């Protein structure tokens, strides 16, 4: 993974049936220069992030990594970590088991899986809660499990949807620096209406009705 990588969305559009919810989105996310996506509720932040993460196929346009088109869901061998807005945790499992799931799915050695789970949960301040079932955790704790799960992937591309929405100020700062100050070469896209997030990013893309209305 080189430090000058770049992810680029080019003329991206998403329709749901006859309804266009994302249109003509062109943006670049260089490695180590996190980009924030802001915009009112329903403006298309989540749809954009899911498309960039490969969870949703665009109706139009393409996503390029280092200038090369990648097939939907295939990031050319790079690892994608996603923090979902609704957390997407598996009910009935502990925090540690939730963080471990995608690592196990990737076939990571159990020792490495255990180490990464521990490190990621400790980083978000949940070492004490690692063995608790996620259903019994608070909203903010669940949000941090979702963050830990994405970080434990050691992703090349990190996509985080409103990752601080349920956090107190101390945890918000902690999670923000974990997400934004990643290792060299990481590409980071964050959807948020938190001014602290926007201020900490290198660029802010503002959406309205599925279109970019300002970049700065
Ligand atoms: N699966 C879907 N089918 C149909 N419409 C959808 C679907 N997912 C999202 N939409 C629509 O796309 C639009 C953008 O939704 P999106 O979730 O991206 O907004 P958002 O900016 O993330 O809002 P919020 O700040 O509330 O999270 C909305 O009008 C929503 O109703
Ligand atoms: Mg959203």
XYZ file of C-alpha atoms and ligand atoms in Angstrom:
248
model
C 0.000 0.000 0.000
C 1.663 3.200 -1.134
C 1.085 6.550 0.560
C -0.010 8.333 -2.617
C -3.081 6.221 -3.246
C -6.323 7.871 -4.137
C -9.925 6.774 -4.327
C -12.031 8.639 -6.835
C -15.778 8.556 -7.447
C -16.538 9.688 -10.972
C -20.031 10.751 -12.044
C -21.599 8.459 -9.458
C -25.367 8.083 -9.463
C -27.793 5.825 -7.609
C -31.454 5.339 -8.471
C -33.966 3.428 -6.384
C -36.634 2.570 -8.906
C -37.630 5.806 -10.608
C -36.120 7.877 -7.815
C -32.641 9.357 -8.125
C -31.074 9.615 -4.661
C -27.492 10.300 -5.754
C -26.498 12.130 -8.904
C -23.299 13.199 -10.621
C -21.051 12.734 -7.617
C -17.399 13.283 -8.376
C -14.927 13.376 -5.509
C -11.409 12.314 -4.642
C -10.141 10.908 -1.367
C -6.339 10.859 -1.211
C -4.632 8.623 1.360
C -4.139 10.283 4.741
C -6.348 13.214 3.777
C -9.731 12.276 5.249
C -12.791 13.693 3.533
C -16.015 14.481 5.406
C -19.450 14.223 3.795
C -22.045 16.508 5.374
C -25.635 17.304 4.494
C -29.153 17.205 5.902
C -30.953 14.001 6.760
C -31.937 12.217 3.561
C -29.375 14.038 1.404
C -27.650 10.791 0.419
C -24.658 10.501 2.778
C -25.282 6.876 3.659
C -26.057 5.884 0.078
C -22.800 7.533 -1.039
C -20.750 5.794 1.633
C -22.307 2.411 0.933
C -21.564 2.854 -2.758
C -17.944 3.808 -2.101
C -17.590 0.856 0.290
C -18.894 -1.518 -2.364
C -22.022 -2.429 -0.383
C -24.243 -0.859 -3.045
C -23.779 -0.945 -6.813
C -23.944 2.480 -8.471
C -26.524 2.966 -11.215
C -24.131 5.299 -13.048
C -20.496 6.235 -12.826
C -17.524 4.444 -11.417
C -15.189 4.199 -8.487
C -11.505 4.300 -9.259
C -8.691 3.283 -6.979
C -5.319 4.609 -8.101
C -6.856 5.444 -11.459
C -8.041 1.903 -12.101
C -11.688 0.959 -12.224
C -12.579 -1.665 -9.721
C -15.435 -4.064 -10.086
C -18.293 -3.569 -7.616
C -17.396 -5.115 -4.283
C -13.839 -5.743 -5.412
C -11.342 -3.213 -4.149
C -8.434 -4.736 -5.984
C -7.238 -6.679 -2.966
C -7.400 -3.751 -0.582
C -9.176 -4.178 2.733
C -12.289 -2.078 3.314
C -13.481 -1.286 6.848
C -16.972 0.104 7.304
C -18.556 1.770 10.336
C -22.297 1.535 9.734
C -24.667 4.266 10.896
C -26.916 1.713 12.606
C -23.825 -0.181 13.857
C -24.911 -3.487 12.244
C -23.856 -5.597 15.205
C -24.815 -9.243 15.531
C -27.330 -9.595 18.342
C -26.647 -12.255 20.984
C -22.872 -12.063 20.509
C -20.353 -10.321 22.734
C -18.449 -7.199 21.690
C -15.342 -9.316 21.148
C -17.242 -11.847 19.016
C -18.664 -9.040 16.882
C -15.225 -7.565 16.268
C -13.849 -11.027 15.490
C -16.509 -11.978 12.901
C -15.081 -10.236 9.803
C -11.541 -11.258 10.763
C -12.612 -14.889 11.014
C -14.409 -14.523 7.686
C -11.104 -13.381 6.176
C -9.406 -16.493 7.559
C -7.115 -14.641 9.937
C -5.231 -16.859 12.413
C -7.139 -17.146 15.745
C -4.189 -15.686 17.682
C -4.057 -12.649 15.406
C -7.841 -12.328 15.565
C -7.770 -12.342 19.373
C -4.932 -9.805 19.485
C -6.589 -7.444 17.027
C -9.948 -7.666 18.852
C -8.315 -6.868 22.156
C -6.313 -3.965 20.743
C -9.268 -2.429 18.898
C -11.645 -2.734 21.857
C -9.013 -1.296 24.215
C -8.411 1.578 21.788
C -12.078 2.582 21.937
C -12.137 2.150 25.729
C -14.161 -1.050 25.794
C -11.665 -3.534 27.212
C -13.892 -4.017 30.277
C -16.950 -4.625 28.101
C -15.342 -7.026 25.622
C -17.098 -10.096 27.009
C -20.522 -8.475 27.335
C -23.329 -9.250 24.925
C -23.786 -6.209 22.677
C -27.542 -6.130 23.354
C -26.737 -5.158 26.954
C -24.462 -2.254 25.992
C -25.431 1.411 25.741
C -25.877 3.098 22.364
C -22.495 4.792 22.643
C -20.817 1.554 23.640
C -22.399 -0.239 20.689
C -21.229 2.540 18.411
C -17.682 2.038 19.670
C -17.933 -1.725 19.050
C -18.788 -0.848 15.445
C -15.732 1.416 15.266
C -13.511 -1.257 16.830
C -14.750 -3.820 14.311
C -13.757 -1.583 11.399
C -10.365 -0.681 12.924
C -9.544 -4.329 13.665
C -9.744 -4.974 9.922
C -6.657 -2.725 9.595
C -8.344 -1.322 6.491
C -6.723 0.341 3.500
C -10.032 2.105 2.886
C -12.080 3.195 5.910
C -15.642 4.366 5.426
C -17.422 5.636 8.556
C -21.068 6.702 8.656
C -21.871 9.116 11.529
C -19.317 7.332 13.734
C -19.565 9.795 16.644
C -23.303 10.467 16.712
C -23.915 8.706 20.043
C -20.679 9.536 21.843
C -19.874 11.857 24.742
C -17.194 14.512 24.062
C -14.272 12.488 25.443
C -15.145 9.390 23.435
C -15.884 11.494 20.378
C -12.361 12.912 20.386
C -10.859 9.495 21.039
C -12.803 7.830 18.210
C -12.123 10.717 15.846
C -8.386 10.484 16.227
C -8.507 6.700 15.811
C -10.460 7.090 12.580
C -8.651 10.088 11.107
C -5.042 9.578 12.225
C -4.578 6.151 10.717
C -1.407 4.546 9.418
C 0.254 5.856 6.227
C -1.636 4.996 3.060
C -5.131 4.750 4.530
C -8.039 6.305 2.624
C -10.778 7.671 4.927
C -14.278 8.905 4.095
C -16.565 9.979 6.975
C -20.204 11.050 6.854
C -21.053 13.376 9.706
C -22.823 16.548 10.683
C -20.545 16.910 13.692
C -18.591 20.190 13.253
C -15.635 18.646 15.096
C -15.437 15.919 12.448
C -15.621 18.373 9.566
C -12.948 20.567 11.178
C -10.610 17.599 11.554
C -10.949 16.489 7.914
C -8.914 17.832 4.998
C -11.950 18.442 2.860
C -15.682 18.727 3.397
C -18.167 17.732 0.713
C -21.676 19.025 1.312
C -24.625 17.110 -0.168
C -28.143 18.272 -0.795
C -30.781 16.125 -2.488
C -28.149 13.670 -3.660
C -25.858 16.241 -5.269
C -22.665 17.936 -4.172
C -23.477 21.598 -3.520
C -20.123 22.644 -2.109
C -16.624 21.381 -1.521
C -14.118 23.065 0.718
N -32.853 1.000 -0.048
C -33.460 2.146 -0.357
N -34.550 2.161 -1.165
C -35.158 3.314 -1.513
N -34.745 4.536 -1.110
C -33.670 4.584 -0.303
C -32.979 3.398 0.116
N -31.934 3.774 0.897
C -32.003 5.122 0.959
N -33.041 5.611 0.245
C -33.380 7.024 0.090
O -32.213 7.721 -0.338
C -32.204 9.016 0.223
C -30.872 9.253 0.900
O -30.803 8.427 2.062
P -29.532 8.364 2.986
O -29.774 7.289 3.989
O -28.310 8.259 2.169
O -29.560 9.804 3.696
P -28.553 10.395 4.790
O -27.990 11.645 4.242
O -27.593 9.344 5.192
O -29.527 10.757 5.983
P -29.303 10.671 7.577
O -28.534 11.918 7.952
O -30.677 10.682 8.139
O -28.555 9.426 7.878
C -33.401 9.127 1.148
O -34.413 9.815 0.500
C -33.793 7.674 1.379
O -35.179 7.579 1.574
Mg -27.219 8.346 6.886
